[in-house]
Coordinates of C-alpha atoms in Angstrom, one line a residue:
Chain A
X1 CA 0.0 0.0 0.0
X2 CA 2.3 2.6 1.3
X3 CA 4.9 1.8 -2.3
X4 CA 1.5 2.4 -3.8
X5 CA 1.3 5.3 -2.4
X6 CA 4.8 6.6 -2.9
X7 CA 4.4 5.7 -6.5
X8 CA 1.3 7.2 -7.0
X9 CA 2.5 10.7 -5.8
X10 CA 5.8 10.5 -8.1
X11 CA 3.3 10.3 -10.9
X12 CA 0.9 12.9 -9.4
X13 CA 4.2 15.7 -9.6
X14 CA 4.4 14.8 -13.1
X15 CA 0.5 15.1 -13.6
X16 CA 0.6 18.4 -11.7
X17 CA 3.5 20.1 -13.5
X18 CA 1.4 19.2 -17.3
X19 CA -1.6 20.3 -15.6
X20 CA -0.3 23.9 -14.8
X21 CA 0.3 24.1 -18.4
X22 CA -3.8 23.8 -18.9
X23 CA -4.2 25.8 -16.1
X24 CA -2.2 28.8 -16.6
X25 CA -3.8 29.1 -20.6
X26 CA -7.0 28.5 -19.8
X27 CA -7.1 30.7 -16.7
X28 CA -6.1 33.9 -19.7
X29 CA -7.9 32.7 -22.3
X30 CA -10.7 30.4 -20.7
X31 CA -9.3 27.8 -24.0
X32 CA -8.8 24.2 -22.7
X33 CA -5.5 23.4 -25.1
X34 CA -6.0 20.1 -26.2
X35 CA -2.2 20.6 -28.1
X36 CA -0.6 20.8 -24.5
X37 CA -0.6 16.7 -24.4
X38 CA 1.6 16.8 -28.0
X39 CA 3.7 19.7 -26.6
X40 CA 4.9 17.4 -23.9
X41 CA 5.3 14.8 -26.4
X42 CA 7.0 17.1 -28.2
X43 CA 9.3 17.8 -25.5
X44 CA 9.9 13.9 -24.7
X45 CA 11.5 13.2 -28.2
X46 CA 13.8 16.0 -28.1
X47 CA 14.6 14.5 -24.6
X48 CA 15.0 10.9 -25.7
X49 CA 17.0 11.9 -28.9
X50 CA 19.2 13.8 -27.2
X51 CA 20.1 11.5 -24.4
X52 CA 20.4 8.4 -27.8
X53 CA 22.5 11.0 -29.3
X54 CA 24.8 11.5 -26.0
X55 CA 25.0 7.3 -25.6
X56 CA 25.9 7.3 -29.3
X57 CA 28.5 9.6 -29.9
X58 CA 30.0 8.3 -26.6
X59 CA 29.4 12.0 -24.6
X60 CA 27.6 10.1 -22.2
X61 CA 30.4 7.6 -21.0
X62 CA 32.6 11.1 -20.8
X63 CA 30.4 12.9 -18.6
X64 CA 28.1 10.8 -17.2
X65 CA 24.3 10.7 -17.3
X66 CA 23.1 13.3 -15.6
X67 CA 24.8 15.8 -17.4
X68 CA 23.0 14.5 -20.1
X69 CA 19.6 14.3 -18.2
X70 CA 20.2 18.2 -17.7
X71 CA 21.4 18.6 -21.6
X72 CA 18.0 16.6 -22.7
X73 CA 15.5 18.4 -20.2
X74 CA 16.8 22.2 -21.4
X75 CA 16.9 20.8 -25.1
X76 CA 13.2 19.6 -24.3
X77 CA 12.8 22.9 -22.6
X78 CA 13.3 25.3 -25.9
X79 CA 11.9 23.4 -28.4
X80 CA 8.7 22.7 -26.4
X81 CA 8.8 26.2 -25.5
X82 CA 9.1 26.9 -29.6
X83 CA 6.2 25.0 -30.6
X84 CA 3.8 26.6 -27.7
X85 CA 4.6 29.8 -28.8
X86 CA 4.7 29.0 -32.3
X87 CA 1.0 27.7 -32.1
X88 CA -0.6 30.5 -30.3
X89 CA 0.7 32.7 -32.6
X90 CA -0.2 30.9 -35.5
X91 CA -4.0 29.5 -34.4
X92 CA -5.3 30.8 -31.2
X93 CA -3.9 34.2 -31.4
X94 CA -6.3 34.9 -35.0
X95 CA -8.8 33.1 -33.6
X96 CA -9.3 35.2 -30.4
X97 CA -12.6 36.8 -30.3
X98 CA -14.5 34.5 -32.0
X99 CA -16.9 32.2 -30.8
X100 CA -15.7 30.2 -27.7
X101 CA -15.8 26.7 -30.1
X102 CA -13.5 27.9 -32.6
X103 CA -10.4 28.4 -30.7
X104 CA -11.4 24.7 -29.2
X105 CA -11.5 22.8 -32.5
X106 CA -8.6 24.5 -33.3
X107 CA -6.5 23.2 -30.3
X108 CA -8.0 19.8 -31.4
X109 CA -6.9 20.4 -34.9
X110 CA -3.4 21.3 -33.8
X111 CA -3.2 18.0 -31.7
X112 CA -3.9 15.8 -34.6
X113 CA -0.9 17.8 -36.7
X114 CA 1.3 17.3 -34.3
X115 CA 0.4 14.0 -33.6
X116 CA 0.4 13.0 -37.1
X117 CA 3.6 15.2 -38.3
X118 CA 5.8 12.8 -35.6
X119 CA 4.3 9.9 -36.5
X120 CA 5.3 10.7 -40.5
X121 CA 8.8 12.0 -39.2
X122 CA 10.0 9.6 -36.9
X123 CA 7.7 6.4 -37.2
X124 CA 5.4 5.1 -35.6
X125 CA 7.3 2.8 -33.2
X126 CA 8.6 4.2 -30.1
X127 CA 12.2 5.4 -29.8
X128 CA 13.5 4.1 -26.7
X129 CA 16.2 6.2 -24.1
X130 CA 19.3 4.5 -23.5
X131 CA 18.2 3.1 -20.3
X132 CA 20.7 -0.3 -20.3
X133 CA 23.7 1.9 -21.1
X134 CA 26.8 1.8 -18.4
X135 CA 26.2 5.8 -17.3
X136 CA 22.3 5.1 -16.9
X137 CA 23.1 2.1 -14.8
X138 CA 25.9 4.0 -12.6
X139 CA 24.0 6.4 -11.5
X140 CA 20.1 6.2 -11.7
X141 CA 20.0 2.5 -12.6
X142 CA 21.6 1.6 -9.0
X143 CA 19.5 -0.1 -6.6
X144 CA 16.7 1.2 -4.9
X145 CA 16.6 2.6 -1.4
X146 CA 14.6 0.6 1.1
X147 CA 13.1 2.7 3.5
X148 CA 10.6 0.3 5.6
X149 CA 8.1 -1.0 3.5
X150 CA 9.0 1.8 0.4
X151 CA 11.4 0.7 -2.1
X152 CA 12.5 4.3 -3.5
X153 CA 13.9 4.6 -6.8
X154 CA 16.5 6.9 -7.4
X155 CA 15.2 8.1 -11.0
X156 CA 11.9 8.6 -8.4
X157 CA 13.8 10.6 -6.4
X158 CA 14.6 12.6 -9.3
X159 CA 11.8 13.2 -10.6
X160 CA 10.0 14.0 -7.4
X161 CA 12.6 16.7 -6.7
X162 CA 12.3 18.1 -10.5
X163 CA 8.3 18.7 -9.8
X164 CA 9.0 19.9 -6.2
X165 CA 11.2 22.3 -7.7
X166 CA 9.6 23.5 -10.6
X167 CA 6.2 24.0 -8.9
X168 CA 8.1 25.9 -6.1
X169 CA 9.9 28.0 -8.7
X170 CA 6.3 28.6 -10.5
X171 CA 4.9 29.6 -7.5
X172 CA 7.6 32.5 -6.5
X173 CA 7.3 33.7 -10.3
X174 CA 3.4 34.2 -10.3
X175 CA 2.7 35.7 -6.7
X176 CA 6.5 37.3 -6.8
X177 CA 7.4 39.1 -10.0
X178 CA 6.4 42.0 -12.0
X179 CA 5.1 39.5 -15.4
X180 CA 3.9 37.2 -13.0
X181 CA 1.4 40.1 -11.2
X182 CA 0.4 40.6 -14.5
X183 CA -0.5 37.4 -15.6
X184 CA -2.7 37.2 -12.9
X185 CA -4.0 40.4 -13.5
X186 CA -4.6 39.4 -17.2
X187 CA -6.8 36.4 -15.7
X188 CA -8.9 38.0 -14.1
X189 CA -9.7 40.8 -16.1
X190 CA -8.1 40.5 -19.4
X191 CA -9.4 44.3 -20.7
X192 CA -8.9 46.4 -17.5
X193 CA -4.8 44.9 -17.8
X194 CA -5.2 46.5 -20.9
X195 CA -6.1 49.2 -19.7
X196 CA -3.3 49.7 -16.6
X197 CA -0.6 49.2 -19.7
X198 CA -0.1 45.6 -19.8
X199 CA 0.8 44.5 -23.1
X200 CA -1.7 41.5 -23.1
X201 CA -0.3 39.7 -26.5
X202 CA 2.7 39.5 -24.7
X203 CA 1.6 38.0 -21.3
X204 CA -0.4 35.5 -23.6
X205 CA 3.0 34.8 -25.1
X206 CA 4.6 34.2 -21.8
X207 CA 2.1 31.7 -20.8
X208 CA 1.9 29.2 -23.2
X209 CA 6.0 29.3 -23.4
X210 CA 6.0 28.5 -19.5
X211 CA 3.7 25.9 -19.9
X212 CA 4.9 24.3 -23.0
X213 CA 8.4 24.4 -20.9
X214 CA 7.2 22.7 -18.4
X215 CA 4.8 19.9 -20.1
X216 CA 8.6 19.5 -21.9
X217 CA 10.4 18.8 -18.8
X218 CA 7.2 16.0 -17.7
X219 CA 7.7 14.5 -21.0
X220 CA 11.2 13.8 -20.3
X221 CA 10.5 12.4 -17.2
X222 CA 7.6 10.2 -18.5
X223 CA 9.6 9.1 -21.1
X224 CA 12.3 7.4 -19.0
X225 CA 9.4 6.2 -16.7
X226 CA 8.4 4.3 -19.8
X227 CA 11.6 4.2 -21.3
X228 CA 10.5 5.2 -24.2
X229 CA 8.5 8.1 -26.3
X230 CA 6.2 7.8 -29.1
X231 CA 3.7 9.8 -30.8
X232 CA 0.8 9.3 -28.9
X233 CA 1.9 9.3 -25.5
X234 CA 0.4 13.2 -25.5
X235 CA -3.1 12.2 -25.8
X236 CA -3.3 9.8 -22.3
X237 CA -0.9 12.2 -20.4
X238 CA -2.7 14.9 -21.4
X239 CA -6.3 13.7 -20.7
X240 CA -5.0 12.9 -17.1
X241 CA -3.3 16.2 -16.6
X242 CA -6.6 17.8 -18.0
X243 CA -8.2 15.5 -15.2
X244 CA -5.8 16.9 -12.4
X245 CA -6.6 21.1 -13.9
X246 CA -10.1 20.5 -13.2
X247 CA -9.9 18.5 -9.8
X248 CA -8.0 21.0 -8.8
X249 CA -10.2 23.9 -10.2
X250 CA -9.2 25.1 -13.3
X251 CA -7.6 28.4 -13.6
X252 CA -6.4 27.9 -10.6
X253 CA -2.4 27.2 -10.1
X254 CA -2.2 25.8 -6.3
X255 CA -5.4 23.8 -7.5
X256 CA -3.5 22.1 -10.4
X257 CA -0.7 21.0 -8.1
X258 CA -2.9 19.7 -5.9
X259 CA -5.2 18.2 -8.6
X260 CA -2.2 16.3 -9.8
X261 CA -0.7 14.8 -6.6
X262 CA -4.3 13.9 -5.7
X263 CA -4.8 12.1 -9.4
X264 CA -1.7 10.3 -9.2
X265 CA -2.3 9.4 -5.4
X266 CA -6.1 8.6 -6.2
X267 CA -4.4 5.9 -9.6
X268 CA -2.7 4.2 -6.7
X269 CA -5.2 3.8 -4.4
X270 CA -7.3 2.1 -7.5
X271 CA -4.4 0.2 -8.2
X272 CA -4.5 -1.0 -4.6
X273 CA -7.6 -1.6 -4.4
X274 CA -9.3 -2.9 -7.9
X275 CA -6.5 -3.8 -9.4
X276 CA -3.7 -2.0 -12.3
X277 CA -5.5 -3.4 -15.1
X278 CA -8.0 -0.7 -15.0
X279 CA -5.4 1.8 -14.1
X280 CA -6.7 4.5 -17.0
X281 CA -10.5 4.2 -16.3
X282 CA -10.1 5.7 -12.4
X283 CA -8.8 9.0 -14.1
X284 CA -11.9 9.4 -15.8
X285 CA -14.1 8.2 -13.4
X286 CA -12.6 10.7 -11.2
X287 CA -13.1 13.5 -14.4
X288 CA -16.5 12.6 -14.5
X289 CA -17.1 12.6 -10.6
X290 CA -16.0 16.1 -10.7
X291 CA -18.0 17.3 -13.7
X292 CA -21.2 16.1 -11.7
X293 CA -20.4 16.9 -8.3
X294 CA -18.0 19.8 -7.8
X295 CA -17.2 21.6 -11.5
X296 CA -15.6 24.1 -9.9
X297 CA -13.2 22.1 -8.5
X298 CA -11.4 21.9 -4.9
X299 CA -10.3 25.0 -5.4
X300 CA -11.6 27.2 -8.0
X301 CA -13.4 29.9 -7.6
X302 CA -15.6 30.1 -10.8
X303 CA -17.4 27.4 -12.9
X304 CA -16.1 26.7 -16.1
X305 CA -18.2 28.2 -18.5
X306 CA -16.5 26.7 -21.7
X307 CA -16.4 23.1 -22.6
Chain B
X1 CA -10.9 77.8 -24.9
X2 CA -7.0 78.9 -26.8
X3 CA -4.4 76.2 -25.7
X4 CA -3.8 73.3 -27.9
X5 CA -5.9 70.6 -26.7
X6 CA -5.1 67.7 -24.8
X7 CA -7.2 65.4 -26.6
X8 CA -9.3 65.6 -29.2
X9 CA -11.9 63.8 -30.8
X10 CA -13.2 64.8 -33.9
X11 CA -16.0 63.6 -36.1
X12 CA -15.6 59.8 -34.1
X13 CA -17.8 57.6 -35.0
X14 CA -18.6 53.9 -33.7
X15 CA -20.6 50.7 -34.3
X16 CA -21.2 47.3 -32.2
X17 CA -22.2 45.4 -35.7
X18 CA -24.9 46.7 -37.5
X19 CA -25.9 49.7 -34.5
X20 CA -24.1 52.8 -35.1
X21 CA -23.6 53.6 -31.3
X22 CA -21.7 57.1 -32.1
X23 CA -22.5 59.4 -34.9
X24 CA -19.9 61.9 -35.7
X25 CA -18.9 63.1 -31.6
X26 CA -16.5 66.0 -31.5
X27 CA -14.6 66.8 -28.1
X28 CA -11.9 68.8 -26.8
X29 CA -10.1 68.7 -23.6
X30 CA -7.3 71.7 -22.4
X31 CA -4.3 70.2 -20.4
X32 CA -5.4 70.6 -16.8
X33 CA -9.1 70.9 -17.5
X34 CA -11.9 69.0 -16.0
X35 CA -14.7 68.0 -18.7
X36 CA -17.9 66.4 -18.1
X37 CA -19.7 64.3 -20.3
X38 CA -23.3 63.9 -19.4
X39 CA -26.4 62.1 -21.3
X40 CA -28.8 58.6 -20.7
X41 CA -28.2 55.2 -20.7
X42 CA -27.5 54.3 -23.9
X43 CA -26.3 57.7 -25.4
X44 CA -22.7 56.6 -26.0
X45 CA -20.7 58.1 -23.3
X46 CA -18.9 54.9 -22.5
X47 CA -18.7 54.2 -26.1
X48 CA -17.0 57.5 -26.3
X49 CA -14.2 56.4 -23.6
X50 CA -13.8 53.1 -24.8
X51 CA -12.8 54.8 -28.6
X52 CA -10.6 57.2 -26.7
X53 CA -8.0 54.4 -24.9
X54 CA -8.6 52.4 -28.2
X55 CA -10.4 49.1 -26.8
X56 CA -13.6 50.0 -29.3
X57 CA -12.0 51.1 -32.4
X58 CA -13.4 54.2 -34.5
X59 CA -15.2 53.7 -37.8
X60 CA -14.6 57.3 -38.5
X61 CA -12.8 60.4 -37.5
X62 CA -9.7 61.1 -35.7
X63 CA -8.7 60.4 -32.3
X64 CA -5.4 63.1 -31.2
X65 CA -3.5 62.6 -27.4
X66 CA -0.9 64.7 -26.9
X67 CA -1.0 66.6 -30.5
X68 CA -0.4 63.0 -32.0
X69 CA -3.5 60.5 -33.3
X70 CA -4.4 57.6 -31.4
X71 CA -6.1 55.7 -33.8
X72 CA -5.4 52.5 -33.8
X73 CA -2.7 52.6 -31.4
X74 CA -2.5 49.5 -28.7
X75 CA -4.5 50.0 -25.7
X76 CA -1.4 49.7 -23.8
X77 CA 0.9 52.0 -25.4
X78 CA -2.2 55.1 -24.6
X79 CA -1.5 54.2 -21.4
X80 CA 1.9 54.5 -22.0
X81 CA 1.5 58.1 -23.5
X82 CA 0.1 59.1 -20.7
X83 CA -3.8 58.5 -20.8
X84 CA -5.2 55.9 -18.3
X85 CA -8.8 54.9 -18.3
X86 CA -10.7 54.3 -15.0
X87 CA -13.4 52.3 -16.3
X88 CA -17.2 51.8 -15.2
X89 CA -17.7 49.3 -13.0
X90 CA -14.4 50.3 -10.9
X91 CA -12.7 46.6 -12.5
X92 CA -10.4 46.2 -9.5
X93 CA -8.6 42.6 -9.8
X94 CA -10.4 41.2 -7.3
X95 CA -8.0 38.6 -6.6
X96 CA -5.0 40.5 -6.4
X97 CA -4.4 43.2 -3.0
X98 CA -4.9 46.7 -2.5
X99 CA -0.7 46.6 -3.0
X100 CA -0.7 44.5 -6.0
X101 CA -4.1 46.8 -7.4
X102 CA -1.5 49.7 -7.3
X103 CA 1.9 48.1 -8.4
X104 CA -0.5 46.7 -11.8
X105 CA -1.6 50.3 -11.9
X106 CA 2.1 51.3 -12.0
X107 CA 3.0 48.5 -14.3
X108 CA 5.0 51.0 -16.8
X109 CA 7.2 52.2 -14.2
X110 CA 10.3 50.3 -14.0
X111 CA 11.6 52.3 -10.8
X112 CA 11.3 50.3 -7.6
X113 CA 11.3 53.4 -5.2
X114 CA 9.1 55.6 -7.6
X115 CA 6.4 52.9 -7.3
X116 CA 6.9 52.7 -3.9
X117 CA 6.9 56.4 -3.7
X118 CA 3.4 56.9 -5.7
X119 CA 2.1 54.4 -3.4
X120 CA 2.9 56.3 -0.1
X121 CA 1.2 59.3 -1.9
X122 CA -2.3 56.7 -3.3
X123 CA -2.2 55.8 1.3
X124 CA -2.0 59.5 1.6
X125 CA -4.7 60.6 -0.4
X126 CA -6.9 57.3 0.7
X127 CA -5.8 56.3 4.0
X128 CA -8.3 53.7 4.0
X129 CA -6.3 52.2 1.5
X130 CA -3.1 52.2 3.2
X131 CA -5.4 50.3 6.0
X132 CA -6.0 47.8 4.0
X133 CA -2.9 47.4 1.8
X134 CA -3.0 43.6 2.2
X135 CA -6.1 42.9 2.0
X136 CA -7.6 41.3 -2.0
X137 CA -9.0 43.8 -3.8
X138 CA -12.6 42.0 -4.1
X139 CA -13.0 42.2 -0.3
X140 CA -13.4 46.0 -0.6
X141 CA -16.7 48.1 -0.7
X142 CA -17.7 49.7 -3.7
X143 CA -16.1 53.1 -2.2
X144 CA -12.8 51.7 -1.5
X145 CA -12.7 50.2 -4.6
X146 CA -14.0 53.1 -6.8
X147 CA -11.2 55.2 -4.6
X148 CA -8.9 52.1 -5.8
X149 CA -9.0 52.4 -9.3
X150 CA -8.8 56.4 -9.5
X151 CA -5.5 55.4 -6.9
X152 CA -4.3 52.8 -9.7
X153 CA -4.8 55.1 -12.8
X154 CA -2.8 58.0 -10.6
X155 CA -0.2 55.7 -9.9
X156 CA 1.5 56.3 -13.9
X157 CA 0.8 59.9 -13.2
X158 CA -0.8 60.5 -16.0
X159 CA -1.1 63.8 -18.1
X160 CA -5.3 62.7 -18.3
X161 CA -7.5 60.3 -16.8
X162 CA -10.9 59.2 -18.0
X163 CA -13.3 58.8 -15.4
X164 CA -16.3 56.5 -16.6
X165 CA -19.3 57.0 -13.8
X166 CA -17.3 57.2 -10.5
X167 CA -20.3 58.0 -8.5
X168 CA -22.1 54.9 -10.1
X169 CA -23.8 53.0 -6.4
X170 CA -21.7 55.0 -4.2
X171 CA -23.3 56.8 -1.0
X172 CA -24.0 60.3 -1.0
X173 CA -20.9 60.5 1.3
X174 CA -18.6 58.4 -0.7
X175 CA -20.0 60.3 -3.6
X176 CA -18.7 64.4 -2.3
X177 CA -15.3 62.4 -1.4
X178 CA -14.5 61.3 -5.0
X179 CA -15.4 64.4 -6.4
X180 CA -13.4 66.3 -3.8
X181 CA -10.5 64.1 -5.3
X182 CA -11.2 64.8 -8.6
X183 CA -11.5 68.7 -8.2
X184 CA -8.0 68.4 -7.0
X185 CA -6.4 67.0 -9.9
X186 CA -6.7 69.7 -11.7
X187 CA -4.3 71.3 -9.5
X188 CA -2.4 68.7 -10.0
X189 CA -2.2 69.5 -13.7
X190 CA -4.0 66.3 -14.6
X191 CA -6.4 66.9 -17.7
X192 CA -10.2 65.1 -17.4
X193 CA -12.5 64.0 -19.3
X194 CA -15.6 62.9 -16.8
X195 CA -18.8 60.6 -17.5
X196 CA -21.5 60.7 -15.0
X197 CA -25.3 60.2 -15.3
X198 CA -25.7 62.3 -11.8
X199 CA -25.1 65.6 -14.0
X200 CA -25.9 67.8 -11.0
X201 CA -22.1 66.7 -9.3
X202 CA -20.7 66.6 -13.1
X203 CA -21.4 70.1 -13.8
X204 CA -20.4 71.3 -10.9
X205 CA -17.0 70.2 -10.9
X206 CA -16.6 70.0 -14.4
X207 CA -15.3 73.4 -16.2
X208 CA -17.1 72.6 -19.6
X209 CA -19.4 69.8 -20.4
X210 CA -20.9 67.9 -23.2
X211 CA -24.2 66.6 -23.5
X212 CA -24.5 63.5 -25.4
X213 CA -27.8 61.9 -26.9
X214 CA -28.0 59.1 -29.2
X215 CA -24.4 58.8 -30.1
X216 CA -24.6 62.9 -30.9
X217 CA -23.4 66.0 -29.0
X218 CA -26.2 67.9 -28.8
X219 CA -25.0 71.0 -26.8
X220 CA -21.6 71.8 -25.3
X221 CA -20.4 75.1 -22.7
X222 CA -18.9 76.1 -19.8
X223 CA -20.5 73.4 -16.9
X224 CA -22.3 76.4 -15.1
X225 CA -24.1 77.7 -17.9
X226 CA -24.9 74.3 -18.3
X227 CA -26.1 74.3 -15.4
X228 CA -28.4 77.0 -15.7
X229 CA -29.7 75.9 -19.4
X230 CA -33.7 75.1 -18.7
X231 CA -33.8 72.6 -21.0
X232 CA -31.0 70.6 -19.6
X233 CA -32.4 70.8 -16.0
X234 CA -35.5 69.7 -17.7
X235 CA -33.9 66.4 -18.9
X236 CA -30.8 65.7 -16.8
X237 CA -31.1 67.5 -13.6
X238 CA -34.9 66.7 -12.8
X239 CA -35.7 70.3 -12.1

């Protein structure tokens, strides 16, 4: 139960830190971005490549993994980053102002691209990180930690810390700094930000570059969970951080984080309890749950009025 | 009225689709003055703002700040010029504090101790303000938030402000206190350009005023004469 538990909040960080992603946009722009899953996908084939390319060219036995880890996440990072700004500029951004659906079948348009532009690039097989290789093994493949009835994995351990981090640093740059004021301020009343001098396009911008960054840096992470990435893995992980934005409350940051943990917590205790095999149908269950009982969420403050 | 005007409108026109909500409103504000526009529900006055800082754009006519046109310009760099908008409704973020209210207000100003100076003077000339610095800005009254968003606008001290119905729900109280405020920005030097359906508190701390009905100006003078015009007590002041 209690390596249940351990396991299912490892996966909860990663749901949370996709989840903010959703979160943060649709807090602006009240636009659930179905492309956020294929960002993060996005993000975990630029990891994977790069960490293939640093076991092939032999980098990796130079300097170890996890100077390669770092290399892959930032690599992740920028193109992720790229793409998120690249499609609000190119489809949300001339679609704003019209009718809420638009914008929506858009983001649902742009996921299939994506989707379907990997697939036709790199194949439709998985590529696989370089998991069995001699620096993998030396540092994150060494044995887990036993800490009573927890068996902790160290690449666990990593990934924990990552989401720990990156929700902390989140945190400080939205209640803390000058753009982060203002992306509030833009959420909550997009013309009157406007109308103090915020330049509104470019707080837009800022978000979906944040949260592309971010779903890049889970998709790493998920890919060496699975030890692999392939072209689809954006629609489940994206579904289930979608799940976590509106447990949480969407729009709401804190209520994404906790929306995640809870999710990936809440997996594990169905795991536990009815079994693994129908490990994607408490998600939605708990999706569903929500829509009917609480659409606001735990912690949000308004209901969403857009599908 | 000589100077060169502050801002101009001339000839502005606007539509929401097919209903031509201004037809052809000329306006002219002298740096320092206080202008009132007066006029129903409906008769474009908020239109009239919302052309000025650019978030309704013009069909037709010419929109100057500053001796420069407007037109077209983003929302956020009028602001930047030196025109801020305190729209109807107050719009405080109501999940962001008093403090942040202000800093958002100052969001052009790069200079830490500036801000922080603008701010002292916003608790000075609200003190209730200063009481309740942390507090979010939803939690406020409608007179602490109506004295809010004149304190946000102030802090880019701005060469004008548009002031869209500041009495709007207010008590009669409340109501003197703004105004007070806003006869004392014009010895400040700060230009403005007021919309108010209570016409009796416009005019009388407005130096000239507009009357606007159905998207037209239909008579224009110095706010006392205004004042004294029968056929405007007839329809605006109920006497």
């Amino acid at each position: 139960m209690l390596q249940n538990l351990w396991n299912g909040l490892v996966q909860g960080g990663i749901y949370a830190i996709v989840a903010l992603g959703y979160t943060m946009v649709y807090g602006i722009l009240l636009l659930i971005n179905f492309a956020h899953g294929e960002v993060l996908m996005i993000g975990a084939y630029t990891g994977v490549a790069t960490l293939a390319g640093c076991a092939g060219t032999g980098a990796m036995e130079a300097v170890g993994f996890m100077p390669c880890l770092a290399m892959a996440i930032i690599g992740a990072t920028c193109v992720s980053a790229a793409y998120g700004f690249a499609i609000e500029r190119a489809v949300y951004r001339p679609l704003r102002g019209a009718p809420s659906l638009s914008p929506l079948i858009g983001a649902i348009g742009v996921s299939m691209v994506l989707q379907n532009y990997v697939m036709r690039t790199q194949g439709a097989s998985p590529i696989y990180a370089p998991m069995s290789h001699p620096a993998y093994v030396a540092s994150l493949g060494a044995s887990n930690w036993d800490i009573g009835p927890v068996s902790i994995a160290p690449l666990d351990l990593v990934v924990l810390v990552v989401c720990v981090a990156l929700m902390a640093g989140l945190w400080m740059f939205v209640q803390r700094t000058r753009t982060g004021t203002a992306m509030r301020a833009t959420s909550q009343d997009r013309v009157m930000a406007g109308l103090v001098g915020i330049d509104v396009n470019r707080v837009i911008s800022v978000t979906f570059v944040i949260g592309s960054a971010l779903a890049a840096v889970a998709g790493v992470l998920l890919a060496l969970f699975n030890t692999q990435a392939k072209y689809d893995m954006g629609f489940t992980s994206g579904m289930k951080a979608f799940t976590a934005a509106v447990l949480g409350g969407i729009g709401n940051v804190p209520g994404a984080m906790l929306g995640g943990v809870l999710l990936g917590v809440a997996e594990a205790v169905g795991i536990q309890l009815l079994g693994a095999e129908y490990k994607e149908v408490y998600s939605f269950v708990i999706l569903l749950a929500v829509l009917i009982v609480r659409p606001k969420g735990i912690l949000g403050e308004r209901v969403a009025e857009k599908v | 009225m000589s100077a060169a005007p502050i801002l101009e409108l001339r000839d502005v026109c606007a539509a929401y689709g097919p209903i031509q909500a201004l037809r052809g409103v000329s306006i002219r504000v002298a740096p320092g003055e206080i202008v009132a526009l007066i006029g129903c529900n409906g008769a474009g006055k908020t239109t009239t703002l919302m052309t000025v800082s650019q978030v309704v754009r013009a069909t037709a006519g010419d929109v100057t700040f500053d001796g420069c046109s407007i037109l077209g310009v983003p929302t956020a760099d009028v602001v930047a010029r030196g025109l801020c908008h305190v729209p109807e409704g107050r719009r405080i973020f109501a999940r962001l504090s008093v403090r942040e209210n202000l800093a958002m207000g100052a969001f052009l100003v790069r200079d830490k101790a500036l801000i922080q100076r603008r701010m002292d003077d916003a608790f000075q000339l609200f003190p209730i303000l200063g009481e309740r610095a942390g507090q979010l800005g939803g939690t406020l009254s409608g007179g602490e938030q109506q004295m809010l968003a004149i304190a946000r606008a102030l802090m880019l001290e701005p060469k004008m402000l548009l002031l869209d119905e500041p009495s709007l729900g207010l008590a009669p109280l409340i109501v003197r206190r703004i105004f007070d405020v806003i006869r004392s920005l014009r010895e400040r030097g700060i230009a403005v350009l007021l919309v108010e359906q209570n016409a009796q508190m416009a005019l009388r701390a407005a130096d000239r005023a507009y009357v606007l009905e159905t998207g037209a100006i239909t008579h224009e003078g110095p706010a006392l004469t205004l004042l004294d015009d029968p056929a405007i007590r007839e329809a605006y002041l109920g006497a």
